[in-house]
PDB file of C-alpha atoms and ligand atoms in Angstrom:
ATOM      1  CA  UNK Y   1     -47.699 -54.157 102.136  1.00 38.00           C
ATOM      2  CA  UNK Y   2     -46.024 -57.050  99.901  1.00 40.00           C
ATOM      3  CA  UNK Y   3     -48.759 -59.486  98.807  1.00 40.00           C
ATOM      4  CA  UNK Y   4     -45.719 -62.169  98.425  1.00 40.00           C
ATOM      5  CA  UNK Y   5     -45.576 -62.707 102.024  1.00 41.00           C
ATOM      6  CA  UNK Y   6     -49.304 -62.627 102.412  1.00 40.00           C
ATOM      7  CA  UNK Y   7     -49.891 -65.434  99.941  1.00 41.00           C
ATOM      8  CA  UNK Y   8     -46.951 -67.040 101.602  1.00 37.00           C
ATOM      9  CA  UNK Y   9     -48.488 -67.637 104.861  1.00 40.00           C
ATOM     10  CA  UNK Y  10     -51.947 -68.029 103.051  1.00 38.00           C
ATOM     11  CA  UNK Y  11     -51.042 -70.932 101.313  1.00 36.00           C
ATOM     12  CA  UNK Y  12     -49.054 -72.441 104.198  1.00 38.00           C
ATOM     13  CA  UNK Y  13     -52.580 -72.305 106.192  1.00 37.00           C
ATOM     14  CA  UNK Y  14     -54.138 -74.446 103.408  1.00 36.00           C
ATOM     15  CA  UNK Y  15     -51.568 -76.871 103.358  1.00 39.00           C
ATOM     16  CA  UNK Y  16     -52.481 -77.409 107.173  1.00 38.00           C
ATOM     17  CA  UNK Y  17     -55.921 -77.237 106.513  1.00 39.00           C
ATOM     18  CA  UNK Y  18     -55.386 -79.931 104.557  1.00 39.00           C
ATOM     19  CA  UNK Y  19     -53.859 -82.401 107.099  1.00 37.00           C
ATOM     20  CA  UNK Y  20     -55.949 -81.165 109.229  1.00 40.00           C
ATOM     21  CA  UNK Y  21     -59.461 -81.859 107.494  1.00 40.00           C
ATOM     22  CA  UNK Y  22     -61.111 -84.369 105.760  1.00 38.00           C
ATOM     23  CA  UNK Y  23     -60.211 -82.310 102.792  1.00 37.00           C
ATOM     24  CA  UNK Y  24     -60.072 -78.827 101.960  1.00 37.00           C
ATOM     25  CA  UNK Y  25     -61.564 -77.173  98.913  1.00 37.00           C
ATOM     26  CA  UNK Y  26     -60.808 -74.155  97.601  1.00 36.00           C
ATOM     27  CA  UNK Y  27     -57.300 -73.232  98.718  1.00 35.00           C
ATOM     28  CA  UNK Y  28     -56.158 -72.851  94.719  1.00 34.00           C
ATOM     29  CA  UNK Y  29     -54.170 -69.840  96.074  1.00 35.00           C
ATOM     30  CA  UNK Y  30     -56.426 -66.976  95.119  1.00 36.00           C
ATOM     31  CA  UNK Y  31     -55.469 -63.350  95.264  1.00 38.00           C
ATOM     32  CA  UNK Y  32     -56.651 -61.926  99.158  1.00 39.00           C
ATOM     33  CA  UNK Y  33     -58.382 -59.363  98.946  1.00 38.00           C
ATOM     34  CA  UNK Y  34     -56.975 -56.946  95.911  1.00 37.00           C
ATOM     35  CA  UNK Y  35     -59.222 -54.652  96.134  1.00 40.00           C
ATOM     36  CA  UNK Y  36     -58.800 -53.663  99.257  1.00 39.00           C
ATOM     37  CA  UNK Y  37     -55.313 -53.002 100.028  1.00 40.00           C
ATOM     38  CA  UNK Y  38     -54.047 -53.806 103.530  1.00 40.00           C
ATOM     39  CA  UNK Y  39     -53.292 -49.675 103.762  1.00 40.00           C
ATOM     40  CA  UNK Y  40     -56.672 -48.514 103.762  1.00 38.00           C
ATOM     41  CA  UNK Y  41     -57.741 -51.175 106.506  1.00 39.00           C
ATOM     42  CA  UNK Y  42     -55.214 -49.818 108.898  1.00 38.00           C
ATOM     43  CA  UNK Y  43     -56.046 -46.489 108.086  1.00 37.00           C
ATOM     44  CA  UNK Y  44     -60.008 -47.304 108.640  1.00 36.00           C
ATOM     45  CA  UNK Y  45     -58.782 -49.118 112.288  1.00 37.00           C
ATOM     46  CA  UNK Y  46     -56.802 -45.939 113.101  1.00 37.00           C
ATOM     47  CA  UNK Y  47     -60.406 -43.594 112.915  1.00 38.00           C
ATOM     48  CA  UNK Y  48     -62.808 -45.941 113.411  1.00 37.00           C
ATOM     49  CA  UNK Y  49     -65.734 -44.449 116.008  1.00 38.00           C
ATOM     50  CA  UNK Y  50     -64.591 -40.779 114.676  1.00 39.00           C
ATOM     51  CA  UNK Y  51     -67.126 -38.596 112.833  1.00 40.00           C
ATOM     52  CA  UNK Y  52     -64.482 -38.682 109.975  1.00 41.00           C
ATOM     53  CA  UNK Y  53     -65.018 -36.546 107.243  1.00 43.00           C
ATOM     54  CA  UNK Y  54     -65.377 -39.298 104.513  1.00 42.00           C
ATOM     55  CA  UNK Y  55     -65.739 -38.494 101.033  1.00 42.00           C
ATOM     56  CA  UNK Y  56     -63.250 -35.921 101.190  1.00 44.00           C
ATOM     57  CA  UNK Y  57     -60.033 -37.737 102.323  1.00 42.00           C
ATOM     58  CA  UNK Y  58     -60.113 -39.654  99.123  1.00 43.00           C
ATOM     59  CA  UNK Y  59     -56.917 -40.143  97.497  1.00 48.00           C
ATOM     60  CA  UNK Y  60     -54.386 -42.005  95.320  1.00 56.00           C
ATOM     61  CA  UNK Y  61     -53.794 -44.209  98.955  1.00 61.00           C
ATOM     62  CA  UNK Y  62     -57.275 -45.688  98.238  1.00 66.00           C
ATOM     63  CA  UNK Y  63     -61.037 -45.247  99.343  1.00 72.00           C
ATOM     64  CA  UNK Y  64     -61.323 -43.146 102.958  1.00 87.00           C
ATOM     65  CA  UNK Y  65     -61.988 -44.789 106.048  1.00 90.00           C
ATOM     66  CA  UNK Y  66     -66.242 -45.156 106.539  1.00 91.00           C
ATOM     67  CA  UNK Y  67     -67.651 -43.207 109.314  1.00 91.00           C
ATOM     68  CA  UNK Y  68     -69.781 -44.449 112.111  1.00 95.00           C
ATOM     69  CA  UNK Y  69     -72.898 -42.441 112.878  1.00 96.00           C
ATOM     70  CA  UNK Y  70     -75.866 -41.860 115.303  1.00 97.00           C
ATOM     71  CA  UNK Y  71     -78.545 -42.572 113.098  1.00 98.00           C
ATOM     72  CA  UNK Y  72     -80.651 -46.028 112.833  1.00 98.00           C
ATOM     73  CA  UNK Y  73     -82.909 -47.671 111.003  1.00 98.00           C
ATOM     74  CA  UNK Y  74     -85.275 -49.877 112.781  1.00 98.00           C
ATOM     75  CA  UNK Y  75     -88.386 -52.324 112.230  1.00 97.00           C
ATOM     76  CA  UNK Y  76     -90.247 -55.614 112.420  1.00 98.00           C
ATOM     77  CA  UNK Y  77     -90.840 -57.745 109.588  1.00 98.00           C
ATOM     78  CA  UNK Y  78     -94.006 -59.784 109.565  1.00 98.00           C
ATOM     79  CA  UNK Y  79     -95.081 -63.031 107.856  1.00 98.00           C
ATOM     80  CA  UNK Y  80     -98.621 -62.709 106.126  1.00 96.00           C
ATOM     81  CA  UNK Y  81    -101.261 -65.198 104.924  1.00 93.00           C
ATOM     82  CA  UNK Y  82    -101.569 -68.792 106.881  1.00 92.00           C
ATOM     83  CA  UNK Y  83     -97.996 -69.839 108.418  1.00 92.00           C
ATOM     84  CA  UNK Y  84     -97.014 -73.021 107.009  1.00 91.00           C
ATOM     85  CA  UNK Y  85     -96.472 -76.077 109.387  1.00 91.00           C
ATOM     86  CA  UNK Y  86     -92.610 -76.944 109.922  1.00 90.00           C
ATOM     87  CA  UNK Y  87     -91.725 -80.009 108.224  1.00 91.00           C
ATOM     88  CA  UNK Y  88     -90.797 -82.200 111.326  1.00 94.00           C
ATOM     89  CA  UNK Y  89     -88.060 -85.257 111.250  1.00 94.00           C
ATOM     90  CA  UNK Y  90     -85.989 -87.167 113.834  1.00 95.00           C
ATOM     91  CA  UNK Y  91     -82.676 -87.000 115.080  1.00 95.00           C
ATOM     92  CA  UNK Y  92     -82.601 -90.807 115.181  1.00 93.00           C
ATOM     93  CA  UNK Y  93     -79.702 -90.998 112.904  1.00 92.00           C
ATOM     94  CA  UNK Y  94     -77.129 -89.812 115.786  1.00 95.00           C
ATOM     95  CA  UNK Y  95     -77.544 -91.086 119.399  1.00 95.00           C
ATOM     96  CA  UNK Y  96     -76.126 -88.294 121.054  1.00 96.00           C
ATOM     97  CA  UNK Y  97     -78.432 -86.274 118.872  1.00 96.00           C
ATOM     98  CA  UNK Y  98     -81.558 -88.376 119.746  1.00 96.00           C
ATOM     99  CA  UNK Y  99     -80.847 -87.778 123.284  1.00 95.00           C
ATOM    100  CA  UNK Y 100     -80.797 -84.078 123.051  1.00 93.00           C
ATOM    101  CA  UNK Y 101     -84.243 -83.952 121.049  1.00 94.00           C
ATOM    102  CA  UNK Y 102     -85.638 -87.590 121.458  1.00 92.00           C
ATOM    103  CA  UNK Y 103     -89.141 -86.388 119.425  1.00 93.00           C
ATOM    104  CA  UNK Y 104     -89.887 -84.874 116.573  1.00 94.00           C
ATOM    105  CA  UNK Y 105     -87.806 -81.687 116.005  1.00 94.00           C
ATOM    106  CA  UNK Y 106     -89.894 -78.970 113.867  1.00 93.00           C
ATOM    107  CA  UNK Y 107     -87.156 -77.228 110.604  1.00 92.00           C
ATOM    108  CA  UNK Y 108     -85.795 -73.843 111.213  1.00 93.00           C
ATOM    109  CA  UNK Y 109     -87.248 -72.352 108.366  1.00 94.00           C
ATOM    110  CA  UNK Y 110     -90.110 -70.271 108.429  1.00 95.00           C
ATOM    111  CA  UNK Y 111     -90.461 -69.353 112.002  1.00 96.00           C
ATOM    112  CA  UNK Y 112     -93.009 -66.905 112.942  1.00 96.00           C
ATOM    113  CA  UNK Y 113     -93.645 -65.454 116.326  1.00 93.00           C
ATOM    114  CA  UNK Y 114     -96.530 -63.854 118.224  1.00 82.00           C
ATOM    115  CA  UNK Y 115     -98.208 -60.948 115.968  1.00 92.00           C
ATOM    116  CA  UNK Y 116     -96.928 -62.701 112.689  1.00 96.00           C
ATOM    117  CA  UNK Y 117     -93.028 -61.487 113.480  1.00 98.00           C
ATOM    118  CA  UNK Y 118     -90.444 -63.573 111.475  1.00 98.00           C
ATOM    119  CA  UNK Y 119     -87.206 -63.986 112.651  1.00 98.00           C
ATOM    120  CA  UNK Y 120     -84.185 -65.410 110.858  1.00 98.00           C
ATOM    121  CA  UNK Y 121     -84.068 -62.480 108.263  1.00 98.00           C
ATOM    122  CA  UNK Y 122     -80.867 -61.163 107.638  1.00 98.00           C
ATOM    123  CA  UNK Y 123     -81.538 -57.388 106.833  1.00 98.00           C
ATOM    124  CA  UNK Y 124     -78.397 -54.936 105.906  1.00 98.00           C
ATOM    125  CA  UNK Y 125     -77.145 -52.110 104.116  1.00 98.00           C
ATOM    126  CA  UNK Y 126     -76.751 -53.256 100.232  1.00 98.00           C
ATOM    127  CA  UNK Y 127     -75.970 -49.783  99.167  1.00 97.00           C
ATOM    128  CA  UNK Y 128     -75.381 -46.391 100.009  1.00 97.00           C
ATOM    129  CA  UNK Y 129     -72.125 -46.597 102.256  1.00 96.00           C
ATOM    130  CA  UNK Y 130     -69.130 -45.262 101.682  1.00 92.00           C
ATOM    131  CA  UNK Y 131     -65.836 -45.719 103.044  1.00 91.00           C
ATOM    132  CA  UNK Y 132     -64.147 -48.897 104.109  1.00 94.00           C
ATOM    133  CA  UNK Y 133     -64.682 -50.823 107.645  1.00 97.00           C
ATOM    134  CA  UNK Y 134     -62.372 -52.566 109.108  1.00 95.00           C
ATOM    135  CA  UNK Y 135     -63.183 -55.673 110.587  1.00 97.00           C
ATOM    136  CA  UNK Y 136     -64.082 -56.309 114.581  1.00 97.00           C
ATOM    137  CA  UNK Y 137     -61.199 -57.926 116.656  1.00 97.00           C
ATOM    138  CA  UNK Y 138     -64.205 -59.765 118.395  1.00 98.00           C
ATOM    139  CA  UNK Y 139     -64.507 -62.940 116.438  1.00 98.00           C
ATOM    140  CA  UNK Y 140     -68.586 -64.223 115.179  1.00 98.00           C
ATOM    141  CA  UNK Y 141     -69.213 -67.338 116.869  1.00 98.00           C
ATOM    142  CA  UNK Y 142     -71.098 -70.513 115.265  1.00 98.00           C
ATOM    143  CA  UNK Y 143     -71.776 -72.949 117.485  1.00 98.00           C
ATOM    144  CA  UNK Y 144     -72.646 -76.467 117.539  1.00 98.00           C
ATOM    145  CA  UNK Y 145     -74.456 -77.548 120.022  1.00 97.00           C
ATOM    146  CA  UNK Y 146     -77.625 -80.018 120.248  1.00 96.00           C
ATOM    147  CA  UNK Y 147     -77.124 -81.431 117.041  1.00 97.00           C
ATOM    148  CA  UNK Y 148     -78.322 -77.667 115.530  1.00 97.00           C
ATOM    149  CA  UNK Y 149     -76.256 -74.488 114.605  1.00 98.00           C
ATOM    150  CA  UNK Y 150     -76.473 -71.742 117.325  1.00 98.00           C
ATOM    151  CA  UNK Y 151     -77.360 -68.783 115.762  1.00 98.00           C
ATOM    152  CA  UNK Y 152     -78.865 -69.972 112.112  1.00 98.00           C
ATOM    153  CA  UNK Y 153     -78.307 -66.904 110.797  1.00 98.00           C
ATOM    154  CA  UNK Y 154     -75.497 -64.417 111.421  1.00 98.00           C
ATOM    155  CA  UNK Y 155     -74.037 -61.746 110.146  1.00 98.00           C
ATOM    156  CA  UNK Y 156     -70.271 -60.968 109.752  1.00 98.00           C
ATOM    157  CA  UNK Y 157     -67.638 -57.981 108.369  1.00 98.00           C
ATOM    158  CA  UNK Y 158     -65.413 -58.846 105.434  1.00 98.00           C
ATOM    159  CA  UNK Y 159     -62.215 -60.807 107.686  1.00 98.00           C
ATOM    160  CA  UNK Y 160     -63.721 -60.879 110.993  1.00 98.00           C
ATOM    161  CA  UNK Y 161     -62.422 -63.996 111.843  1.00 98.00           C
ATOM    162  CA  UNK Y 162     -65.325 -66.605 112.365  1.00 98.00           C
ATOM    163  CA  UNK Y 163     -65.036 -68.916 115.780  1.00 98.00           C
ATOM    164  CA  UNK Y 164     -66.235 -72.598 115.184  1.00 98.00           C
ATOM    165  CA  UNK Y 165     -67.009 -74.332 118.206  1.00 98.00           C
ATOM    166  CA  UNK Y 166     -68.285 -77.754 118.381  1.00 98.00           C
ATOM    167  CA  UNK Y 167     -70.421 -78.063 122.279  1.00 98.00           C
ATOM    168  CA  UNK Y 168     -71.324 -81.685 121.587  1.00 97.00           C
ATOM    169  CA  UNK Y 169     -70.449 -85.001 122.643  1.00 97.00           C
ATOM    170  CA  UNK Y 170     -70.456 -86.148 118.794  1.00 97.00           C
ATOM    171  CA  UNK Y 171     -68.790 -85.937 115.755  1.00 97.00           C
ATOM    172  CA  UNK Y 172     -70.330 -82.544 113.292  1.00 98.00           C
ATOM    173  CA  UNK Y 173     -68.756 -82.438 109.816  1.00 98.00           C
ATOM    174  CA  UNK Y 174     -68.926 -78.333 109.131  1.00 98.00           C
ATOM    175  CA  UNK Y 175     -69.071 -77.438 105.454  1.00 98.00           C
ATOM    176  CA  UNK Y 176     -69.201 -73.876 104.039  1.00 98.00           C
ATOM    177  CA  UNK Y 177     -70.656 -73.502 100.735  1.00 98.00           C
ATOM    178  CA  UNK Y 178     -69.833 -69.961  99.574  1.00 98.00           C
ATOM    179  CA  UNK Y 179     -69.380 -68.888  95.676  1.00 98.00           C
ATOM    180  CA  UNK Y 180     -66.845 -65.833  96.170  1.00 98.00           C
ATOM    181  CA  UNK Y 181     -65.142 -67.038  99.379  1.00 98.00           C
ATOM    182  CA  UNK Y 182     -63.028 -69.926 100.209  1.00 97.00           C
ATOM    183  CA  UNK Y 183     -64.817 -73.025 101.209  1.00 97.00           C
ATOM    184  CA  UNK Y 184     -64.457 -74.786 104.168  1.00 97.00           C
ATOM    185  CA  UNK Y 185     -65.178 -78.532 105.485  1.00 97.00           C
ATOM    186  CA  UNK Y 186     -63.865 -79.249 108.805  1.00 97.00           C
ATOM    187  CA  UNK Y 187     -63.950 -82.673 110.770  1.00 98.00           C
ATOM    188  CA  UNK Y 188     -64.992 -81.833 114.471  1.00 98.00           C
ATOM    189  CA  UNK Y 189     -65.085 -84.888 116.605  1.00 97.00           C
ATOM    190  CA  UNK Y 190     -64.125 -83.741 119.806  1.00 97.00           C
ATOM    191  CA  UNK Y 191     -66.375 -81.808 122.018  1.00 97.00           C
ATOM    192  CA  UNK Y 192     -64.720 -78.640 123.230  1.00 98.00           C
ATOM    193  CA  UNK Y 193     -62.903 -78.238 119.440  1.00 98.00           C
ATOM    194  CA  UNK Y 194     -62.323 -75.360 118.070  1.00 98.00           C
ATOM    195  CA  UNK Y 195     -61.308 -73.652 114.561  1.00 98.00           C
ATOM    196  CA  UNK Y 196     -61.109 -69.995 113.367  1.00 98.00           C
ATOM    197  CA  UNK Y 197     -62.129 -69.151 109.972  1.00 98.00           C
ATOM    198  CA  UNK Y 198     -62.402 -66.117 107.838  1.00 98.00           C
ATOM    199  CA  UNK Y 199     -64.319 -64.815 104.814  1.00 98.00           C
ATOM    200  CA  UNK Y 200     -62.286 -62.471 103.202  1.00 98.00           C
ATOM    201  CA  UNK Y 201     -65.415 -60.777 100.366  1.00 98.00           C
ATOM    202  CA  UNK Y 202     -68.547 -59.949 101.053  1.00 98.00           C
ATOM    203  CA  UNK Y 203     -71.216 -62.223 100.356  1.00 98.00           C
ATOM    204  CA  UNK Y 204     -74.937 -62.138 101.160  1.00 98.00           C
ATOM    205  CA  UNK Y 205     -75.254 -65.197 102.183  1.00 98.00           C
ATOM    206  CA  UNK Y 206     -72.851 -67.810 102.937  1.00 98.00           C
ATOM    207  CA  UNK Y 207     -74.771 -71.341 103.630  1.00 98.00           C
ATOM    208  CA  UNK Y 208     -73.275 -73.633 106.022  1.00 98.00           C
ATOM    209  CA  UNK Y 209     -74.266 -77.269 106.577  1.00 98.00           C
ATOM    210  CA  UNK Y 210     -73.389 -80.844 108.258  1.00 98.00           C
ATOM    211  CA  UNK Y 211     -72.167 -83.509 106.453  1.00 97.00           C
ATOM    212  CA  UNK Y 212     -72.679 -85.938 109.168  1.00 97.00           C
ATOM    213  CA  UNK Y 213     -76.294 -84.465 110.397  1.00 96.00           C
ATOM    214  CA  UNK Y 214     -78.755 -83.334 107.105  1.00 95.00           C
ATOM    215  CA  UNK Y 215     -81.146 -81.376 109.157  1.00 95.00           C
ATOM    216  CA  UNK Y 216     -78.365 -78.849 110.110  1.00 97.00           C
ATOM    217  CA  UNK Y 217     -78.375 -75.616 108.554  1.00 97.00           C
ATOM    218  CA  UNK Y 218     -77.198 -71.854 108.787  1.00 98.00           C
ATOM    219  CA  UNK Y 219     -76.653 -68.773 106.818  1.00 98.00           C
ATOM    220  CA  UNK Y 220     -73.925 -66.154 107.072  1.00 98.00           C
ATOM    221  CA  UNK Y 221     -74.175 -62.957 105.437  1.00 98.00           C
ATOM    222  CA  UNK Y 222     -71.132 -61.554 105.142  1.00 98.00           C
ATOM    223  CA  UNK Y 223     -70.565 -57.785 104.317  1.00 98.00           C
ATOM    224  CA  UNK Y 224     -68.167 -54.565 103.915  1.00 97.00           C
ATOM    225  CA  UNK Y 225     -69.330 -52.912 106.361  1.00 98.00           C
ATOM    226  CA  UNK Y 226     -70.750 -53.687 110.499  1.00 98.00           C
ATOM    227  CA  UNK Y 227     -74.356 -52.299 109.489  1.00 98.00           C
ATOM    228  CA  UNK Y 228     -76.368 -55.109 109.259  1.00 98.00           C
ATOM    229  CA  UNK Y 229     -78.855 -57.129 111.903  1.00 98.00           C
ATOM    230  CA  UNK Y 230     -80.857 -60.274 112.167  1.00 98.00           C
ATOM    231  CA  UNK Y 231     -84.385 -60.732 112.948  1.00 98.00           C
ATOM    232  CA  UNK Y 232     -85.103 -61.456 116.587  1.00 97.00           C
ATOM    233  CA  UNK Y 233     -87.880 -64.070 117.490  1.00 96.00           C
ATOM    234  CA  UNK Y 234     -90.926 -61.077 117.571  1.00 97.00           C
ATOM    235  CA  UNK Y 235     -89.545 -59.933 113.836  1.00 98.00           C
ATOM    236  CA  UNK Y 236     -87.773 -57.084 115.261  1.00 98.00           C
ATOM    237  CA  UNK Y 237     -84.458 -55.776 114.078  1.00 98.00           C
ATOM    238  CA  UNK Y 238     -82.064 -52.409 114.318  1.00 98.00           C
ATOM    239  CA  UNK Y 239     -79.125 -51.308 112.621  1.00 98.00           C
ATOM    240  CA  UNK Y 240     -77.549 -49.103 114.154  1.00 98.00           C
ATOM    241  CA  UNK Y 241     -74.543 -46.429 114.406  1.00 97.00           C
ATOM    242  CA  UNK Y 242     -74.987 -45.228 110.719  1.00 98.00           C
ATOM    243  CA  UNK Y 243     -73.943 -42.170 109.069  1.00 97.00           C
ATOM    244  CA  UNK Y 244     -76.508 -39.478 107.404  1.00 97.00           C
ATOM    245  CA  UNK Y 245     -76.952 -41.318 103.764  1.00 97.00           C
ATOM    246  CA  UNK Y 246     -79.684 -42.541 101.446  1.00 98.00           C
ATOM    247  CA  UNK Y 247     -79.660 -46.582 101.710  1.00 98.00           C
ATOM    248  CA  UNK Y 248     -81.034 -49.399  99.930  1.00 98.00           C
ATOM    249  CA  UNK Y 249     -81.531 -51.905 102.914  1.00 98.00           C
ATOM    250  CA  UNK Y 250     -82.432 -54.812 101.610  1.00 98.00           C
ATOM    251  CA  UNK Y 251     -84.104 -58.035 104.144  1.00 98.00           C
ATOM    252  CA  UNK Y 252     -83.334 -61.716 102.911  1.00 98.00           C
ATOM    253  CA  UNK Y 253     -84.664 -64.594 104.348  1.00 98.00           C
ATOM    254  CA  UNK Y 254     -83.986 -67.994 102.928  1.00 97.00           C
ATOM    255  CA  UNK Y 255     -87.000 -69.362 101.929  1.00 96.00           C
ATOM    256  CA  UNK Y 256     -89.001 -65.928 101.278  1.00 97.00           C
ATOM    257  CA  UNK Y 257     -86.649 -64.432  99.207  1.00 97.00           C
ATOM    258  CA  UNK Y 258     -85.028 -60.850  99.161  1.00 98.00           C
ATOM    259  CA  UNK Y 259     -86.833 -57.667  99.693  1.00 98.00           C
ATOM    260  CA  UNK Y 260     -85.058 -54.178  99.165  1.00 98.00           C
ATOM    261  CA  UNK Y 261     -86.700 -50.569 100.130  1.00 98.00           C
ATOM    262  CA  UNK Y 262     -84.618 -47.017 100.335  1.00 98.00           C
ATOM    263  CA  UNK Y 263     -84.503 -45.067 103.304  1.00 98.00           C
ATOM    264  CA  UNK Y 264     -82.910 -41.874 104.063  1.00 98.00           C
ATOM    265  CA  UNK Y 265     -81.778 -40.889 107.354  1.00 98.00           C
ATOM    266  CA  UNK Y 266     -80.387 -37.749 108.859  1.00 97.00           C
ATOM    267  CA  UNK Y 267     -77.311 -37.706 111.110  1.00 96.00           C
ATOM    268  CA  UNK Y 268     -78.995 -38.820 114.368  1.00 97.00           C
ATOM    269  CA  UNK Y 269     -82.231 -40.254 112.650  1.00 97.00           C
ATOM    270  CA  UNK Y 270     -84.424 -43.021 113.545  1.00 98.00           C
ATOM    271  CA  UNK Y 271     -86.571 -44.243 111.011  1.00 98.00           C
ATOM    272  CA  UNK Y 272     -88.535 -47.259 110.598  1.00 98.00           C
ATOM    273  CA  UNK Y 273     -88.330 -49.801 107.732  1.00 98.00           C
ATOM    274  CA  UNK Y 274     -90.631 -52.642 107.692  1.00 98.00           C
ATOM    275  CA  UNK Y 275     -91.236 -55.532 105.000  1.00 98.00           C
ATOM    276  CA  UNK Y 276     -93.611 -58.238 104.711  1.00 98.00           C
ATOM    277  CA  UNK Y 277     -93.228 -61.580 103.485  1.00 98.00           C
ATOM    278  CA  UNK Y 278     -95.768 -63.836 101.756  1.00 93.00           C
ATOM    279  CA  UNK Y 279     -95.131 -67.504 101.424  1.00 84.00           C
ATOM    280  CA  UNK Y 280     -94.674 -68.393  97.571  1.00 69.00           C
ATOM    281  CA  UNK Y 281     -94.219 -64.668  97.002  1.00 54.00           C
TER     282      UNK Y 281
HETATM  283 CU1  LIG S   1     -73.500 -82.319 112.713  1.00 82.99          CU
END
């Protein structure tokens, strides 16, 4: 496909973004996407959900489309030593916000749940898989609603497009701070609004904040491929659908740190992968 026409309409959506929004950084006009020509996406839509023999259809068209499996790997992820007491502040700032949570409101940080689980880690496939993966047509949602994101952390695929929805009677400044995507920073003062944003690379992860509201916070990993989960409220997580293949999964939480281990699975394999996470580790 030309890139010409992509950059074209590319630009054109920066140019409204800028009307649009307060202001918008990062549309210099960057190259989408080289290395990953529009070809081998269609190619990877066309056979997705087949047991596609991978490595082998390699050619001068470009990489071969990945391959979704039966095989998982699954686990909890546990906090260890004393669990730190949430900082605590007020949404006094914002009266619609004070309303929602009129005391104290503990940080979304370390949160640990019954038998030391701790959720909010983002845990994926860093290595190992081969093939490209076309993004879903469902769009990830981030919500804004009660003055806090909804989820806090979320995963995404390399241009899934990225729903933005604002749920509150107030006005939520949303600001993407990513180092190999394009930024975003979108006025919202209308409950009910809406925007649709992409991140074209993969990045592990994305941080995304208020400008209006300082307490709110979330984290978007964003990656090649759809084999990734979060960490539900007991510390539990699966990933799921994955070819036979030795992996590096690697769990990242954002005040813990990153944690890798390597894990091979057989073509409809279950295998467990737990980590541990120590504060000031
Ligand atoms: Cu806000």
């Amino acid at each position: 496909m030309p890139g010409p026409a992509i950059r074209f309409r590319f630009v054109s959506v920066c140019a409204v973004t800028a009307l649009a929004a307060v202001l918008a950084a990062g549309c210099g006009g960057k190259d989408d996407d080289e290395d990953k020509p529009k070809s081998a996406r269609a190619k990877g839509a066309a056979t997705e959900g087949a047991a596609a023999p991978a490595a082998s259809a390699a050619s001068a068209a470009g990489p071969a489309a990945g391959a979704m499996g039966a095989a998982a790997v699954t686990g909890k992820i546990v906090f260890e030593g004393a669990v730190p007491a949430p900082e605590k502040f007020k949404m006094s700032a914002d009266a619609f916000c004070a309303k929602a949570h009129p005391g104290d409101v503990a940080k979304e940080e370390i949160v640990v749940g019954p038998d030391k689980g701790l959720a909010n880690v983002f845990v994926y496939v860093k290595s190992g898989i081969s093939g490209t993966y076309p993004p879903p047509a469902a769009a990830a949602v981030i919500d804004q609603r009660g003055c806090t994101y909804h989820p806090h952390v979320f995963g995404m695929v390399a241009g899934q497009s990225l729903d933005i929805l604002n749920s509150d009677d107030t006005l939520h400044n949303i600001h993407s701070l990513p180092e190999k995507n394009e930024s975003f920073n979108l006025g919202m003062p209308v409950k009910g609004m809406k925007y649709t944003k992409k991140f074209d690379k993969p990045e592990v992860m994305i941080h995304i904040k208020c400008d209006v509201h300082g307490w709110m916070s979330a984290y978007c990993g964003v990656v090649s491929h759809p084999f990734f989960a979060v960490t539900a409220a007991d510390g539990t997580y699966a990933i799921k659908d994955l070819p036979a293949g030795t992996y590096t999964i690697e769990a990242w939480h954002e005040k813990l740190g990153t944690q890798t281990q390597q894990v091979t699975v057989g073509a409809t394999e279950s295998k467990p992968v737990a980590f541990t996470f120590k504060a000031g580790a």
